[in-house]
Tab-separated table of C-alpha atoms and ligand atoms in Angstrom:
chain	number	residue	atom	x	y	z
A	236	MET	CA	70.686	137.900	30.103
A	237	ILE	CA	72.114	135.874	33.008
A	238	GLY	CA	72.623	132.141	32.405
A	239	ILE	CA	72.665	129.765	35.358
A	240	PHE	CA	73.445	126.095	34.914
A	241	ASP	CA	73.858	122.936	36.917
A	242	SER	CA	73.872	119.210	36.283
A	243	GLY	CA	70.161	119.214	37.034
A	244	PHE	CA	68.238	120.652	39.928
A	245	GLY	CA	70.696	121.847	42.585
A	246	GLY	CA	71.434	125.068	40.726
A	247	LEU	CA	67.814	126.065	41.231
A	248	THR	CA	68.682	126.749	44.909
A	249	VAL	CA	71.146	129.326	43.512
A	250	MET	CA	68.579	130.649	41.040
A	251	LYS	CA	66.092	130.998	43.934
A	252	GLU	CA	68.492	133.367	45.754
A	253	TYR	CA	69.120	135.371	42.558
A	254	LEU	CA	65.394	135.771	41.880
A	255	LYS	CA	64.822	136.967	45.451
A	256	ARG	CA	67.612	139.514	45.395
A	257	PHE	CA	67.845	140.511	41.715
A	258	PRO	CA	64.411	139.920	40.152
A	259	GLU	CA	64.840	142.617	37.507
A	260	TYR	CA	67.252	140.656	35.274
A	261	ASP	CA	66.397	138.156	32.511
A	262	TYR	CA	67.466	134.603	33.364
A	263	ILE	CA	67.935	131.330	31.501
A	264	TYR	CA	68.374	128.259	33.670
A	265	LEU	CA	69.862	125.128	32.132
A	266	GLY	CA	69.679	121.787	33.949
A	267	ASP	CA	71.921	119.234	32.234
A	268	GLN	CA	69.865	116.333	33.564
A	269	ALA	CA	70.893	114.052	30.686
A	270	ASN	CA	74.442	114.006	32.087
A	271	ALA	CA	73.627	114.144	35.813
A	272	PRO	CA	74.991	113.540	38.349
A	273	TYR	CA	78.268	115.344	37.701
A	274	GLY	CA	79.576	114.364	41.146
A	275	ASN	CA	80.573	110.856	40.050
A	276	HIS	CA	82.213	111.794	36.693
A	277	SER	CA	85.939	112.270	36.108
A	278	GLN	CA	87.185	115.861	36.071
A	279	ASP	CA	88.000	115.638	32.347
A	280	HIS	CA	84.442	114.668	31.559
A	281	VAL	CA	83.008	117.441	33.780
A	282	ASN	CA	85.262	119.945	31.957
A	283	LYS	CA	83.796	118.861	28.609
A	284	LEU	CA	80.226	119.158	29.876
A	285	VAL	CA	80.902	122.600	31.338
A	286	VAL	CA	82.339	123.870	28.024
A	287	GLN	CA	79.251	122.511	26.250
A	288	ASN	CA	76.873	124.291	28.675
A	289	VAL	CA	78.776	127.590	28.538
A	290	GLU	CA	78.837	127.446	24.736
A	291	PHE	CA	75.084	126.848	24.654
A	292	LEU	CA	74.247	129.718	27.026
A	293	ALA	CA	76.696	132.100	25.324
A	294	LYS	CA	74.931	131.419	21.996
A	295	LYS	CA	71.621	132.257	23.688
A	296	GLY	CA	73.052	135.704	24.454
A	297	CYS	CA	74.082	135.320	28.113
A	298	LYS	CA	76.704	137.900	29.051
A	299	LEU	CA	77.095	136.500	32.562
A	300	ILE	CA	77.079	132.774	33.307
A	301	ILE	CA	76.920	131.316	36.806
A	302	ILE	CA	78.128	127.748	37.219
A	303	ALA	CA	75.653	126.864	39.962
A	304	CYS	CA	77.272	123.548	40.819
A	305	ASN	CA	80.203	122.947	43.145
A	306	THR	CA	81.396	119.893	41.233
A	307	ALA	CA	81.418	121.878	37.982
A	308	SER	CA	83.016	124.934	39.649
A	309	ALA	CA	85.805	122.897	41.256
A	310	ASP	CA	88.278	122.702	38.362
A	311	ALA	CA	86.228	123.449	35.265
A	312	LEU	CA	85.632	127.100	36.211
A	313	ARG	CA	89.252	128.111	35.575
A	314	HIS	CA	89.267	125.932	32.458
A	315	VAL	CA	86.296	127.745	30.849
A	316	GLN	CA	87.414	131.156	32.122
A	317	SER	CA	90.694	130.640	30.276
A	318	ILE	CA	88.821	129.743	27.060
A	319	TYR	CA	86.254	132.581	27.101
A	320	LYS	CA	88.396	135.307	28.710
A	321	GLY	CA	85.494	137.320	30.136
A	322	LYS	CA	83.190	137.098	27.082
A	323	PRO	CA	80.900	135.910	28.551
A	324	ALA	CA	81.892	136.500	32.181
A	325	ILE	CA	81.774	133.182	34.049
A	326	LEU	CA	81.518	132.783	37.824
A	327	GLY	CA	81.305	129.739	40.096
A	328	VAL	CA	79.990	129.134	43.601
A	329	LEU	CA	83.117	127.885	45.312
A	330	ILE	CA	85.133	131.074	45.809
A	331	PRO	CA	82.278	133.065	47.437
A	332	ALA	CA	81.638	130.175	49.857
A	333	THR	CA	85.351	129.986	50.732
A	334	GLU	CA	85.502	133.736	51.401
A	335	GLU	CA	82.436	133.602	53.602
A	336	ALA	CA	83.741	130.620	55.582
A	337	LEU	CA	87.019	132.417	56.278
A	338	LYS	CA	85.097	135.437	57.565
A	339	ALA	CA	82.772	133.301	59.680
A	340	THR	CA	85.177	130.892	61.338
A	341	ARG	CA	85.840	131.591	65.018
A	342	PHE	CA	88.514	128.995	65.720
A	343	GLY	CA	89.694	128.156	62.206
A	344	ASN	CA	88.069	124.706	62.192
A	345	ILE	CA	86.407	124.569	58.790
A	346	GLY	CA	84.490	121.556	57.513
A	347	ILE	CA	83.541	120.967	53.878
A	348	ILE	CA	80.912	118.550	52.625
A	349	GLY	CA	80.203	117.895	48.956
A	350	THR	CA	79.984	115.309	46.217
A	351	ARG	CA	82.759	112.796	45.687
A	352	GLY	CA	84.024	114.887	42.728
A	353	THR	CA	84.157	118.162	44.652
A	354	ILE	CA	85.924	116.648	47.659
A	355	ALA	CA	88.369	114.616	45.531
A	356	SER	CA	89.283	117.739	43.520
A	357	GLY	CA	90.678	119.437	46.650
A	358	ALA	CA	89.379	122.699	45.151
A	359	TYR	CA	88.073	124.148	48.424
A	360	GLU	CA	91.408	123.538	50.177
A	361	ARG	CA	93.197	125.163	47.235
A	362	GLU	CA	90.968	128.262	47.400
A	363	LEU	CA	91.359	128.489	51.190
A	364	ASN	CA	95.103	128.264	50.733
A	365	LYS	CA	95.053	131.024	48.103
A	366	LEU	CA	92.771	133.359	50.025
A	367	ALA	CA	94.469	132.965	53.379
A	368	PRO	CA	97.967	131.551	52.891
A	369	GLU	CA	99.112	132.941	56.234
A	370	PHE	CA	96.630	130.680	58.014
A	371	TYR	CA	98.555	127.730	56.719
A	372	LYS	CA	101.854	128.769	58.276
A	373	PRO	CA	101.359	128.802	62.001
A	374	THR	CA	105.017	129.839	62.412
A	375	ASP	CA	104.444	132.905	60.240
A	376	LYS	CA	104.217	136.023	62.428
A	377	ARG	CA	101.111	137.241	60.570
A	378	ALA	CA	99.194	134.099	61.429
A	379	ASN	CA	96.453	134.773	63.922
A	380	LYS	CA	94.727	131.466	63.569
A	381	THR	CA	95.569	128.177	61.955
A	382	VAL	CA	92.893	126.804	59.673
A	383	ARG	CA	92.233	123.123	60.054
A	384	ILE	CA	90.137	121.631	57.303
A	385	VAL	CA	88.077	118.493	57.554
A	386	THR	CA	86.410	117.239	54.380
A	387	GLN	CA	83.721	114.647	53.857
A	388	ALA	CA	82.263	113.335	50.603
A	389	CYS	CA	78.524	112.659	50.980
A	390	PRO	CA	77.560	110.834	47.743
A	391	LEU	CA	74.204	109.569	49.056
A	392	LEU	CA	72.765	113.011	49.827
A	393	VAL	CA	72.055	114.121	46.215
A	394	PRO	CA	69.872	111.068	45.390
A	395	LEU	CA	68.106	111.280	48.771
A	396	VAL	CA	67.204	114.940	48.156
A	397	GLU	CA	66.051	114.177	44.618
A	398	GLU	CA	63.873	111.324	45.902
A	399	GLY	CA	62.141	113.826	48.205
A	400	MET	CA	63.507	112.072	51.323
A	401	THR	CA	64.834	115.162	53.121
A	402	ASP	CA	62.651	114.592	56.201
A	403	SER	CA	63.081	110.821	56.486
A	404	THR	CA	64.694	108.611	59.120
A	405	PRO	CA	67.203	107.012	56.674
A	406	THR	CA	68.398	110.472	55.586
A	407	ASN	CA	68.875	111.529	59.215
A	408	MET	CA	70.841	108.362	59.963
A	409	ILE	CA	73.059	108.848	56.889
A	410	LEU	CA	73.580	112.526	57.746
A	411	LYS	CA	74.657	111.597	61.293
A	412	LYS	CA	77.173	109.108	59.902
A	413	TYR	CA	78.610	111.595	57.394
A	414	LEU	CA	78.762	114.445	59.899
A	415	MET	CA	80.232	112.448	62.806
A	416	PRO	CA	83.919	113.059	61.888
A	417	LEU	CA	83.200	116.788	61.432
A	418	LYS	CA	81.542	117.011	64.830
A	419	ALA	CA	84.391	115.063	66.413
A	420	ALA	CA	86.857	117.559	64.900
A	421	GLN	CA	84.813	120.406	66.466
A	422	VAL	CA	84.243	122.108	63.170
A	423	ASP	CA	82.914	125.625	63.908
A	424	THR	CA	82.064	126.526	60.286
A	425	LEU	CA	80.727	124.056	57.751
A	426	ILE	CA	80.645	124.766	54.012
A	427	LEU	CA	77.646	123.173	52.282
A	428	GLY	CA	79.689	122.507	49.161
A	429	CYS	CA	76.859	121.187	47.010
A	430	THR	CA	73.893	123.113	45.682
A	431	HIS	CA	71.493	120.339	46.748
A	432	TYR	CA	72.320	120.751	50.442
A	433	PRO	CA	70.242	123.877	51.211
A	434	LEU	CA	67.272	121.488	51.129
A	435	LEU	CA	68.866	119.640	54.057
A	436	GLN	CA	70.089	122.746	55.866
A	437	LYS	CA	67.861	122.503	58.942
A	438	HIS	CA	68.737	118.815	59.425
A	439	ILE	CA	72.454	119.508	59.005
A	440	GLN	CA	72.204	122.387	61.507
A	441	ARG	CA	70.410	120.177	64.017
A	442	THR	CA	73.035	117.454	63.688
A	443	MET	CA	76.013	119.838	63.898
A	444	GLY	CA	74.514	121.919	66.722
A	445	LYS	CA	73.594	125.598	66.655
A	446	GLN	CA	77.101	126.802	67.524
A	447	CYS	CA	78.303	125.590	64.103
A	448	LYS	CA	77.927	128.231	61.368
A	449	LEU	CA	76.682	126.805	58.063
A	450	VAL	CA	77.847	128.491	54.861
A	451	SER	CA	75.654	127.662	51.865
A	452	SER	CA	77.468	127.909	48.533
A	453	SER	CA	74.123	128.888	46.933
A	454	GLN	CA	73.588	131.817	49.316
A	455	ALA	CA	77.262	132.883	49.265
A	456	SER	CA	77.204	133.078	45.462
A	457	VAL	CA	74.417	135.651	45.420
A	458	ASP	CA	75.835	137.539	48.436
A	459	ALA	CA	78.991	138.140	46.398
A	460	ILE	CA	77.327	139.319	43.186
A	461	GLY	CA	76.389	142.829	44.372
A	462	SER	CA	80.015	143.784	44.881
A	463	TYR	CA	80.943	141.995	41.628
A	464	PHE	CA	78.484	144.239	39.750
A	465	LYS	CA	80.011	147.314	41.423
A	466	ARG	CA	83.447	146.227	40.195
A	467	HIS	CA	82.091	145.521	36.675
A	468	PRO	CA	79.554	148.314	35.971
A	469	SER	CA	79.669	147.983	32.160
A	470	LEU	CA	78.878	144.264	32.343
A	471	GLU	CA	76.005	144.982	34.739
A	472	LYS	CA	74.651	147.648	32.368
A	473	SER	CA	74.771	145.248	29.426
A	474	LEU	CA	72.484	142.696	31.175
A	475	SER	CA	68.893	142.847	29.939
A	476	LYS	CA	66.284	143.625	32.584
A	477	LYS	CA	62.778	142.600	31.595
A	478	GLY	CA	62.325	140.064	34.383
A	479	THR	CA	61.955	137.049	32.027
A	480	ARG	CA	62.748	133.474	33.144
A	481	THR	CA	63.372	130.471	30.878
A	482	TYR	CA	63.899	126.956	32.250
A	483	LEU	CA	65.671	124.472	29.971
A	484	THR	CA	66.669	120.863	30.440
A	485	SER	CA	68.670	118.403	28.362
A	486	ASP	CA	66.369	115.531	29.416
A	487	ASP	CA	62.774	114.857	30.505
A	488	PRO	CA	60.932	118.215	30.860
A	489	LYS	CA	58.149	116.719	33.006
A	490	ARG	CA	60.503	115.379	35.678
A	491	PHE	CA	62.487	118.609	35.440
A	492	SER	CA	59.357	120.738	36.012
A	493	ASP	CA	58.030	118.554	38.871
A	494	LEU	CA	61.262	118.260	40.810
A	495	GLY	CA	62.592	121.675	39.815
A	496	GLY	CA	59.562	123.363	41.332
A	497	ARG	CA	60.498	121.860	44.716
A	498	PHE	CA	64.067	123.195	44.509
A	499	LEU	CA	62.956	126.643	43.380
A	500	GLY	CA	59.951	126.895	45.690
A	501	GLN	CA	57.645	127.823	42.802
A	502	LYS	CA	56.082	126.124	39.770
A	503	ILE	CA	58.176	126.011	36.617
A	504	GLN	CA	57.582	124.861	33.083
A	505	GLY	CA	60.724	123.211	31.676
A	506	GLU	CA	61.508	122.925	27.965
A	507	LYS	CA	63.726	120.263	26.458
A	508	VAL	CA	66.769	121.402	24.449
A	509	GLU	CA	69.224	119.481	22.268
A	510	PHE	CA	72.891	120.442	22.289
B	674	DGL	N1	74.788	120.280	42.083
B	674	DGL	C1	75.951	119.433	42.263
B	674	DGL	C2	76.977	120.155	43.159
B	674	DGL	O1	76.736	121.260	43.667
B	674	DGL	C3	75.597	118.087	42.812
B	674	DGL	C4	74.808	117.216	41.858
B	674	DGL	C5	75.661	116.388	40.905
B	674	DGL	O2	76.495	115.577	41.365
B	674	DGL	O3	75.481	116.522	39.729
B	674	DGL	O4	78.068	119.652	43.345
């Protein structure tokens, strides 16, 4: 069984990619709506919530857990990985998006947008630094390009998406305001560092211009999993494959089913769970 969780709905954009590419596996999705949004909580609190979600999914028999939330992947991923030590295996969405952005960038001008929590954590910069330290030392002989990073917290985008206002004038105005500094910095690759943003992708692309490559953390996560399975064949073999899907929420199942269906692009029936 593969467990996927998020603070609420955003992780369903990750689940959508998994179902398209790997429909054969059994999935449990957990939306921790009762504690959403994670983006405005302190890191300590997010860490506690992530441990609680991992514990819950591990007890349900998940051998692989995907933290389908940038805010929850930012610092809490390493925290839970150090507790569970591979049993279950736990992956986030941030590292795949960082790897893809480094491959995609033409001039080394990388922009990152996300929740307040994700941006304040500095996690994307840390991963970029780890994956490509030579980019950070322009004097280093190995450096072939210097990465310049521009970050922008976009706290209004999650509620606008959840209110179904993706195609509205206010959302476009707010997007333009948020993206202005990134455009001014001539960002050539922009990481959509929040799992809600794929629902705004075409508007973000229009605002940034078609020469800017968008990297969705939801898409990057599933792009990376094929090679992860090749590196971990026994884990892959241990995952059950009957094609079942279970959708769980820690709050109102009706709202979860209504809104969740929009994120997933298909009808779902959510069930309420107590931790
Ligand atoms: N899904 C979260 C993320 O990717 C955003 C929603 C929240 O703040 O809880 O960061």
